[in-house]
Each structure stands twice: as structure tokens, then as C-alpha cells.
mmCIF file of C-alpha atoms in Angstrom:
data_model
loop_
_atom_site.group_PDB
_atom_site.id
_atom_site.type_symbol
_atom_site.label_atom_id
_atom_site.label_comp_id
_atom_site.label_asym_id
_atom_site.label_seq_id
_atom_site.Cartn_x
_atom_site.Cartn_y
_atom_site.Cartn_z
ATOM 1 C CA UNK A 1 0.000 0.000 0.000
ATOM 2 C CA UNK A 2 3.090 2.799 1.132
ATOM 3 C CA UNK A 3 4.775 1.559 -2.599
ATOM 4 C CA UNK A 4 1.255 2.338 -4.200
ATOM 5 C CA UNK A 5 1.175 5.877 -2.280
ATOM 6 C CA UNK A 6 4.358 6.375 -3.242
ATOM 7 C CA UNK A 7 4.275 5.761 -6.727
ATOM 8 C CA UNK A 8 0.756 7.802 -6.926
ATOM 9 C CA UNK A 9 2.382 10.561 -5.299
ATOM 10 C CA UNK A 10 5.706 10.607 -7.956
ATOM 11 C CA UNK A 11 2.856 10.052 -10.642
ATOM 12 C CA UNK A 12 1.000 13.584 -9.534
ATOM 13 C CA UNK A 13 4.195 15.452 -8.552
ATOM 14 C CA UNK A 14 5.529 14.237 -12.267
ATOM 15 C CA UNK A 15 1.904 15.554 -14.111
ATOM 16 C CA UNK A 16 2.056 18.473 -12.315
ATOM 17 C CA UNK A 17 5.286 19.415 -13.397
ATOM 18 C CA UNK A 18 4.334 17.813 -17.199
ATOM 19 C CA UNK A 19 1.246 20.987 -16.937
ATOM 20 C CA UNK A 20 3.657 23.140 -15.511
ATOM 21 C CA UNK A 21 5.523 23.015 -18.542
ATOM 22 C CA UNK A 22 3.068 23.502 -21.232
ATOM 23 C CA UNK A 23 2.115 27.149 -20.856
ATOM 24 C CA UNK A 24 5.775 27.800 -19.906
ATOM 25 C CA UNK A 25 6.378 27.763 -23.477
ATOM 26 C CA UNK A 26 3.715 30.654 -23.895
ATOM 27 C CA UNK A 27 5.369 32.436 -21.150
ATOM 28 C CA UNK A 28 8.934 32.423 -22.172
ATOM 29 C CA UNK A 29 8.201 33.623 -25.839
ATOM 30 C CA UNK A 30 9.315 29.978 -27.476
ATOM 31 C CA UNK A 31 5.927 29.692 -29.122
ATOM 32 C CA UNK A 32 3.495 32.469 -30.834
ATOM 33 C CA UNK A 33 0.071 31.384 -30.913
ATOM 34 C CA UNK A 34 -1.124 32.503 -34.190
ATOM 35 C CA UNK A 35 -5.019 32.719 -35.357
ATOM 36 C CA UNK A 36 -6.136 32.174 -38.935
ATOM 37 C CA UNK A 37 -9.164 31.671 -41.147
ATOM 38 C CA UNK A 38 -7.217 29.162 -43.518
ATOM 39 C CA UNK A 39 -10.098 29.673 -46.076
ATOM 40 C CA UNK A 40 -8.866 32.411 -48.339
ATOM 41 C CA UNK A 41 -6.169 31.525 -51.151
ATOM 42 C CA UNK A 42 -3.613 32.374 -52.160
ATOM 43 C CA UNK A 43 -3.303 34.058 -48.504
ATOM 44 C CA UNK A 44 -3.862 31.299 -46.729
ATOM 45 C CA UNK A 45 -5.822 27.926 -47.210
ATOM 46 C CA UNK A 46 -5.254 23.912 -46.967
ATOM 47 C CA UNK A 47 -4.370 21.758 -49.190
ATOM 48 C CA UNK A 48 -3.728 18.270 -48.967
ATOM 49 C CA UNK A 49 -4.400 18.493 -45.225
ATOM 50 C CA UNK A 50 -1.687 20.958 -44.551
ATOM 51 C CA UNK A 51 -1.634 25.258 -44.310
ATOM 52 C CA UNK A 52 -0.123 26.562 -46.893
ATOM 53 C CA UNK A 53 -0.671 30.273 -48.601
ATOM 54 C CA UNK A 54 1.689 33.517 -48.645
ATOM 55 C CA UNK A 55 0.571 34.744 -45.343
ATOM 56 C CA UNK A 56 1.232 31.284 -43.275
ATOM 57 C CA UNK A 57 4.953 31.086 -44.985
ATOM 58 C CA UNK A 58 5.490 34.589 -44.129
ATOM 59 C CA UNK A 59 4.552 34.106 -40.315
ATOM 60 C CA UNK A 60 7.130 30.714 -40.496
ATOM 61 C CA UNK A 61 9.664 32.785 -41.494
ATOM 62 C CA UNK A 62 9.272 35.623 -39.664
ATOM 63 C CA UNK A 63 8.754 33.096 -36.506
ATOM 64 C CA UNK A 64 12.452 30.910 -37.613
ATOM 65 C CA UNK A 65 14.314 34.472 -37.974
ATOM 66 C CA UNK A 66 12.907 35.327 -34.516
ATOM 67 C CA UNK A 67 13.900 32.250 -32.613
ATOM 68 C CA UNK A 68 10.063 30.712 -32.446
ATOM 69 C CA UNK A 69 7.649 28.025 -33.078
ATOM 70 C CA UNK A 70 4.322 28.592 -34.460
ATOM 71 C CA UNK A 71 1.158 26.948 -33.121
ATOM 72 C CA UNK A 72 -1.634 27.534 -35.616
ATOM 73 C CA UNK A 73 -5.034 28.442 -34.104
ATOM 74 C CA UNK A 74 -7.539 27.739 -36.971
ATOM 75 C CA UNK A 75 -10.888 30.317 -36.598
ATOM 76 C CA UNK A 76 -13.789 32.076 -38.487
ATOM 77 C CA UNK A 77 -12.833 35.124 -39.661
ATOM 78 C CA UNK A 78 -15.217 37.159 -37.724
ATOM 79 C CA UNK A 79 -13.705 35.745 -34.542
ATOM 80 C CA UNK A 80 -9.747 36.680 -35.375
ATOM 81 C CA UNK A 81 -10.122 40.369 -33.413
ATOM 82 C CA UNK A 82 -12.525 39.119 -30.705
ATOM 83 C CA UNK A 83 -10.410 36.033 -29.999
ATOM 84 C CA UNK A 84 -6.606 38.290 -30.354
ATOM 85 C CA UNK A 85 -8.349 40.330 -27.511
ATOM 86 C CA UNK A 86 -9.383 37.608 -25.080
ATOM 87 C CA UNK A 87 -5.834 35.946 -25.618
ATOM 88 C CA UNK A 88 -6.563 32.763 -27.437
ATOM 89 C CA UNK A 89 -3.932 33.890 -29.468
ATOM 90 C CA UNK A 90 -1.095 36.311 -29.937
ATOM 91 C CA UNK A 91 -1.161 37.182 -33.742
ATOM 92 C CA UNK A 92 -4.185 37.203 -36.241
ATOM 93 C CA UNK A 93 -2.858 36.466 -39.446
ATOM 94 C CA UNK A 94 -5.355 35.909 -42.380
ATOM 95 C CA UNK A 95 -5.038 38.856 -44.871
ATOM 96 C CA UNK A 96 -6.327 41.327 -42.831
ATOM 97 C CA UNK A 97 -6.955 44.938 -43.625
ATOM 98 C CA UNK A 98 -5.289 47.577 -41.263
ATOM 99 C CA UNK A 99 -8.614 49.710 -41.096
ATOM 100 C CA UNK A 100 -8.966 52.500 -38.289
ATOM 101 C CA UNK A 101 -12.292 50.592 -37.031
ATOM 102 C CA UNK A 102 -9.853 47.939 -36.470
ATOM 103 C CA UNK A 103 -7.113 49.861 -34.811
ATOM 104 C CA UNK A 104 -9.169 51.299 -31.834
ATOM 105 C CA UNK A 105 -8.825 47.814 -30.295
ATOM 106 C CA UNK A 106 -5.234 46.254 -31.460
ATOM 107 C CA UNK A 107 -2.426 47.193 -33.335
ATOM 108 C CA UNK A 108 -0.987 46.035 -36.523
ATOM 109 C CA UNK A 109 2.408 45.218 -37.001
ATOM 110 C CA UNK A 110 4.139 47.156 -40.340
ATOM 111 C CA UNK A 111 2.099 46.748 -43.383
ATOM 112 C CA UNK A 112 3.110 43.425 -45.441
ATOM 113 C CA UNK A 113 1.486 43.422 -48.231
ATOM 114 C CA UNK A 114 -0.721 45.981 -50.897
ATOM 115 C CA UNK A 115 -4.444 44.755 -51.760
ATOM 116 C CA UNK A 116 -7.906 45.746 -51.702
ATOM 117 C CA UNK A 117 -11.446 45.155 -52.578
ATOM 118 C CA UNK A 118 -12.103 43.530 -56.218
ATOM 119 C CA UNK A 119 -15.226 42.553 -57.681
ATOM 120 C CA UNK A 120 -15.170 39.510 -59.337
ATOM 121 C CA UNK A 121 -18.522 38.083 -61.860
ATOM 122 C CA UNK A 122 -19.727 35.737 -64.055
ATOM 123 C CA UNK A 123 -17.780 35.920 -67.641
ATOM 124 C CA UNK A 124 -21.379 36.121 -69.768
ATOM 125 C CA UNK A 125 -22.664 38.914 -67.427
ATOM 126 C CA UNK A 126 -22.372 42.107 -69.466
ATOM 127 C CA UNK A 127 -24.670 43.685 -67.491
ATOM 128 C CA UNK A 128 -21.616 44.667 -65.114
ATOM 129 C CA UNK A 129 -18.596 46.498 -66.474
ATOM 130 C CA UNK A 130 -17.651 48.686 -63.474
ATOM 131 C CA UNK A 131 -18.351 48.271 -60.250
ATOM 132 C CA UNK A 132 -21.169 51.455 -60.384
ATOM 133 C CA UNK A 133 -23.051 48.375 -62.102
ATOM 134 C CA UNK A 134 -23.372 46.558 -58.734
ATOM 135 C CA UNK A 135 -25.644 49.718 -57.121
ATOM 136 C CA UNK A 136 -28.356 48.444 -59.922
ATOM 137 C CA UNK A 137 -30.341 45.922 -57.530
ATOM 138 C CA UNK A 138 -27.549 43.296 -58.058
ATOM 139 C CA UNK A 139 -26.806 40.678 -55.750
ATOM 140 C CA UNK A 140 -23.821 40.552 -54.184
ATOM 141 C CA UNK A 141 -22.362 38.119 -52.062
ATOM 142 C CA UNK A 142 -19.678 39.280 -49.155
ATOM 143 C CA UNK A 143 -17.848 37.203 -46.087
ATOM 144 C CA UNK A 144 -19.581 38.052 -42.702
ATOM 145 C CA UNK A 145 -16.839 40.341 -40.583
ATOM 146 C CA UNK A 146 -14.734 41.068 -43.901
ATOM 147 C CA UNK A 147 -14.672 45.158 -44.820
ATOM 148 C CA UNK A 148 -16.220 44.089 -47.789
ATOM 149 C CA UNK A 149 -19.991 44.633 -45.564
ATOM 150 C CA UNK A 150 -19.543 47.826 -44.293
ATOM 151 C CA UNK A 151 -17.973 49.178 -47.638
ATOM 152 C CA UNK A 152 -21.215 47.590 -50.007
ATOM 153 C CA UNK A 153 -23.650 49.266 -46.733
ATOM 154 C CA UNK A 154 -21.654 52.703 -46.826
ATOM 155 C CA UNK A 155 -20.951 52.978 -50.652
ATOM 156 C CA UNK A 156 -23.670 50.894 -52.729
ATOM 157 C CA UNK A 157 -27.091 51.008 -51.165
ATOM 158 C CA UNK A 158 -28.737 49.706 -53.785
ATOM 159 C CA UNK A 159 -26.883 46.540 -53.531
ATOM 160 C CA UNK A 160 -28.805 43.294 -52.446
ATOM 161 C CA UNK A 161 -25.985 41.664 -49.758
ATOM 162 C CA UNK A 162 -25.789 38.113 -49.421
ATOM 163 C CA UNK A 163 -23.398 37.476 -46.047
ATOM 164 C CA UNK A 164 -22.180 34.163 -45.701
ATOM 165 C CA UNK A 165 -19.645 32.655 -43.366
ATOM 166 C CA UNK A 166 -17.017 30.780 -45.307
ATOM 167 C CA UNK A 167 -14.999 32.656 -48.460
ATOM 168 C CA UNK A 168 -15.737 29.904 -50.725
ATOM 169 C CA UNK A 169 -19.607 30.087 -50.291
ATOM 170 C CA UNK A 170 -18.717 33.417 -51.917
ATOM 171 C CA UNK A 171 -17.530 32.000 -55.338
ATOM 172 C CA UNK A 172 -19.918 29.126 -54.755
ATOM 173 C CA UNK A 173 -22.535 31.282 -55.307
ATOM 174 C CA UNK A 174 -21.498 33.116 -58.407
ATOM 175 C CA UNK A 175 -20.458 29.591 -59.903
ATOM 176 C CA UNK A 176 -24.148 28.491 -59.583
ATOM 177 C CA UNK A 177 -25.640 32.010 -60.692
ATOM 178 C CA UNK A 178 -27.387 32.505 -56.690
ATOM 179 C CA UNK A 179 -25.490 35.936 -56.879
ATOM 180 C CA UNK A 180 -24.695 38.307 -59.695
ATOM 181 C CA UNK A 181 -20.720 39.406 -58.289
ATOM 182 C CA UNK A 182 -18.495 38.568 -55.017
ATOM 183 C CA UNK A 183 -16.789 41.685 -53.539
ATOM 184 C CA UNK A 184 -13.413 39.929 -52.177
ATOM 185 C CA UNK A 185 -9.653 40.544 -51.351
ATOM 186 C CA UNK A 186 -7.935 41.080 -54.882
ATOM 187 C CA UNK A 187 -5.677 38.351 -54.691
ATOM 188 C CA UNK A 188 -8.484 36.289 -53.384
ATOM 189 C CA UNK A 189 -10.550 37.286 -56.482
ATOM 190 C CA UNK A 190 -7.865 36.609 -58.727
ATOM 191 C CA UNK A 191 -6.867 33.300 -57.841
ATOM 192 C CA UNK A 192 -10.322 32.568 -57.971
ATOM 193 C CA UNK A 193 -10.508 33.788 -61.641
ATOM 194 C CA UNK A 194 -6.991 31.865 -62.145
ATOM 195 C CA UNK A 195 -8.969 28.742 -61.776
ATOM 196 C CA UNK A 196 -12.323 28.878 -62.962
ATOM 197 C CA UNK A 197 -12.443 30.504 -66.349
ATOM 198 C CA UNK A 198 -16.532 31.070 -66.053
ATOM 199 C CA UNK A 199 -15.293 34.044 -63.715
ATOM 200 C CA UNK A 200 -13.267 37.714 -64.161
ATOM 201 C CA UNK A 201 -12.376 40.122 -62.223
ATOM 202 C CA UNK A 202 -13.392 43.634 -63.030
ATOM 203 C CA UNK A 203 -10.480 45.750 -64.053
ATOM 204 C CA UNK A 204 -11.284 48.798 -61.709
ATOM 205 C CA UNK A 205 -10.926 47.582 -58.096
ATOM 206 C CA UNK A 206 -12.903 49.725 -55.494
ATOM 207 C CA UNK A 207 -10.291 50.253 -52.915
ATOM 208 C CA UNK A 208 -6.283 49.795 -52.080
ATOM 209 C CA UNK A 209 -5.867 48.334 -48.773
ATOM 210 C CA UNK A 210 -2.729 47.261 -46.700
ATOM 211 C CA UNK A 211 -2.307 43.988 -45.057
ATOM 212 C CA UNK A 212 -1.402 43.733 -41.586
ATOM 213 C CA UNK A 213 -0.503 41.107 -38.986
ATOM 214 C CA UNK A 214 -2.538 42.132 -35.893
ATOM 215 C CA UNK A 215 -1.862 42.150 -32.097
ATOM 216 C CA UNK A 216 -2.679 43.393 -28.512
ATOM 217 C CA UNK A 217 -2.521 46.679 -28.011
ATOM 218 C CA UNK A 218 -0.848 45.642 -25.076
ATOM 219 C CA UNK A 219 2.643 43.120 -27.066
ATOM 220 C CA UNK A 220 3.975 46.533 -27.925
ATOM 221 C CA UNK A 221 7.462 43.904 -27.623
ATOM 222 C CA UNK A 222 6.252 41.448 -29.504
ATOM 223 C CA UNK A 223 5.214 44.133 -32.532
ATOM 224 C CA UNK A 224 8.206 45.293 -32.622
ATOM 225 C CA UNK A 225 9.961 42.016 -32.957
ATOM 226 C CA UNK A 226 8.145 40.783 -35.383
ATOM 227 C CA UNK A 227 8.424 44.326 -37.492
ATOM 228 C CA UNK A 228 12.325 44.004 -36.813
ATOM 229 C CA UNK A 229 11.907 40.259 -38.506
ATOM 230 C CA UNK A 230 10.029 41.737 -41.604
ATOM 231 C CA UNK A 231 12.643 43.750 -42.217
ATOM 232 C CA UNK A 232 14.760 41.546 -42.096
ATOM 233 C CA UNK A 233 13.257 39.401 -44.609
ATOM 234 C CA UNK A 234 12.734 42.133 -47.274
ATOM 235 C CA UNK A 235 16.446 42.809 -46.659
ATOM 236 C CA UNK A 236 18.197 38.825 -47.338
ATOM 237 C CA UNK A 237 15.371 38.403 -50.477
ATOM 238 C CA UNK A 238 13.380 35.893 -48.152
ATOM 239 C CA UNK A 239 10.086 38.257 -48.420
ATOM 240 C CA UNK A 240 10.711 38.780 -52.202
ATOM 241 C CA UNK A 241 11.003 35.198 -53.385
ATOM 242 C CA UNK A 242 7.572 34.368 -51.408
ATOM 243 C CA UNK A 243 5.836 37.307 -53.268
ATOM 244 C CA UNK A 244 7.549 35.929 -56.502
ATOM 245 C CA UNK A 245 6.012 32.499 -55.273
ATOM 246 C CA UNK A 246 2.260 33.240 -54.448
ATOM 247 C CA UNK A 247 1.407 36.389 -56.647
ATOM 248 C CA UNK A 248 4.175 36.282 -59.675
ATOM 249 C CA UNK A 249 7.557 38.245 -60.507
ATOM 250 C CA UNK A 250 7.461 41.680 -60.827
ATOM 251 C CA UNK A 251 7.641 43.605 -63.855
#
């Protein structure tokens, strides 16, 4: 019976260290917890059962030239802010737009990448040329907690908005005719169009937006880190050769 105490008593003391030990990770700044709506190529997305996308290689190399480990925390895209705030996670990283509404409640690290809002429609719809075309009753379809809802409510009230949660129900829609245009990310739109030749993507875009990795308000070290390791990525030609990768060389 005192060898089964014993042993019982090694067993908790040896758990309790074993919990110990997980957060310590957190706590010692081995391991950034990063959020991400893996639904949105070629920013980020899964294939073949793995992340994969310009914005998840970026935060692996940005995490390797800062001494880390990345645990990826996969979430709607509605909940990335909510969730940063309430410290499921350190970083939101899923092609995010650095908007003022945005910056009353966390920061951003450095901008990362140029985009904006693209409409993208059916190839045999003439009935849209520009994107004034939309504000004639069409139905558009948008990603719930995207910009692309408050820009279609401020700017196009004649717009019918369809809100859905996933980016893909957004081209699913247009694919099957349910919704005359998608109002998307630009590189979202024209990967999109990349693939599926029933689709285009209107030539005038309706806004130019920078990307930006968001954090606490309150990681004013960890921002700065992790703007120190973006520039030292565009510096060696690491950031370069992933933009070559993901959106094409340069002219």
C-alpha cells in the first residue's frame, strides 16, 4: 500500500510538473500562438491536409528568424479580433486589412502586403462592367466580418448583400448564378478567376488596402519584434522570393 502511495504521489508530482511546462512555453516567448481563417487563397488555405498560402509562410519565417515556433489556431474570420483580444492567441494572421475601425482595439504590425477590394462576376454577365453596375439591384455576395460589408452598406445602397460565413460560399454562389458578383480581397478574387475561367475580375478595383498582422494593443514587444523580422526578410530576399512564389515576378 506505502509503494502504491508512493508511486501515486511521484505520478501527480511528475503531471504536475508535465502541466507546468506547457504554458511555460507561452510564457517564455518559445511559441506564438497565431489565429487564422485558412479559407482564403492564395493568402492562406489547406491543401492536402496541410496550411499553406503567402501569409502562413510569411509568419514561419518571420517566426524561424525570430527564434520561435508557431502553433496555428484555426478560426472564423469574424472571430480573429474578438479572440486576439481575449488571448486565445497572440497574432491574427489571415489577410487582414489595417482599417482605423480595427485599430481602436489592437495594433498592426508594419504593413506586409498591398491589396484591396475587387469585384469579381460571371464571364457572360455584361450587365456589369464597373463596379457602379453593382448599385443596380444586383446581388452581391460578401464574407460576414470582412470590410467588404460595411464598404457595399456605406458605398452601394442599392446593392442586395448576401453574407455568408465561409470565403468559398462566396464564389460558390457566383459559380451556380445565386449571386450576380463577389466583392473579395484582390488576390483572393484573382486566384479565384486563375482557376475557374466562367469568372473575371473587373479591371477597376474599389479600394487599395494594406495587409497587416494584428496584435494586442498591449505586445507593444512582440510588434516590434516581429516588425524588426520583416525587415529583415525584405532585406536577405526571403520576403521577395515568397511574393515571386504566391502572386508572380514583378515587372
Amino acid at each position: 500500500m506505502k509503494t502504491f502511495s508512493k508511486l501515486l504521489c511521484a505520478g501527480m508530482v511528475s503531471l504536475s510538473l508535465l502541466i507546468a511546462a506547457v504554458p511555460a512555453a507561452h510564457a517564455n516567448g518559445e511559441v506564438i500562438r497565431v489565429g487564422t481563417d485558412a479559407t482564403f487563397p492564395p493568402m492562406e488555405f489547406v491543401k492536402d491536409g496541410k496550411r499553406t498560402g503567402f501569409d502562413v509562410e510569411l509568419i514561419e519565417a518571420l517566426a524561424k528568424t525570430m527564434g520561435k515556433k508557431v502553433q496555428w489556431i484555426d478560426i472564423d474570420f469574424k472571430g480573429l479580433i474578438p479572440g486576439l483580444v481575449s488571448n486565445r492567441f497572440d497574432i491574427a494572421a489571415s489577410a487582414i486589412y489595417m482599417t482605423d475601425e480595427r485599430r481602436k482595439v489592437v495594433n498592426f504590425s508594419d504593413p506586409y502586403y498591398r491589396g484591396g477590394l475587387a469585384v469579381l462576376v460571371r464571364r457572360d454577365d455584361n450587365s456589369i462592367k464597373v463596379p457602379e453596375d453593382l448599385n443596380k439591384g444586383k446581388r452581391v455576395s460578401v464574407q460576414v466580418g470582412t470590410k467588404s460589408v460595411g464598404y457595399l452598406k456605406d458605398n452601394f445602397p442599392g446593392v442586395e448583400r448576401v453574407e455568408v460565413e465561409k470565403n468559398q460560399a462566396m464564389f460558390d454562389l457566383l459559380a451556380t448564378g445565386r449571386v450576380n458578383a463577389v466583392v473579395t480581397g484582390r488576390p483572393a478574387a484573382v486566384e479565384y478567376a486563375r482557376t475557374q475561367p466562367l469568372v473575371r475580375v473587373l479591371d477597376k478595383g474599389l479600394t487599395t488596402e494594406l495587409y497587416g498582422f494584428a496584435l494586442r494593443k498591449s505586445d507593444t514587444e512582440l510588434t516590434a519584434q516581429l516588425n524588426k523580422a520583416l525587415q529583415t526578410l525584405r532585406m536577405n530576399g526571403t520576403y521577395t522570393a515568397l511574393t515571386d512564389k504566391w502572386f508572380g515576378k514583378s515587372e
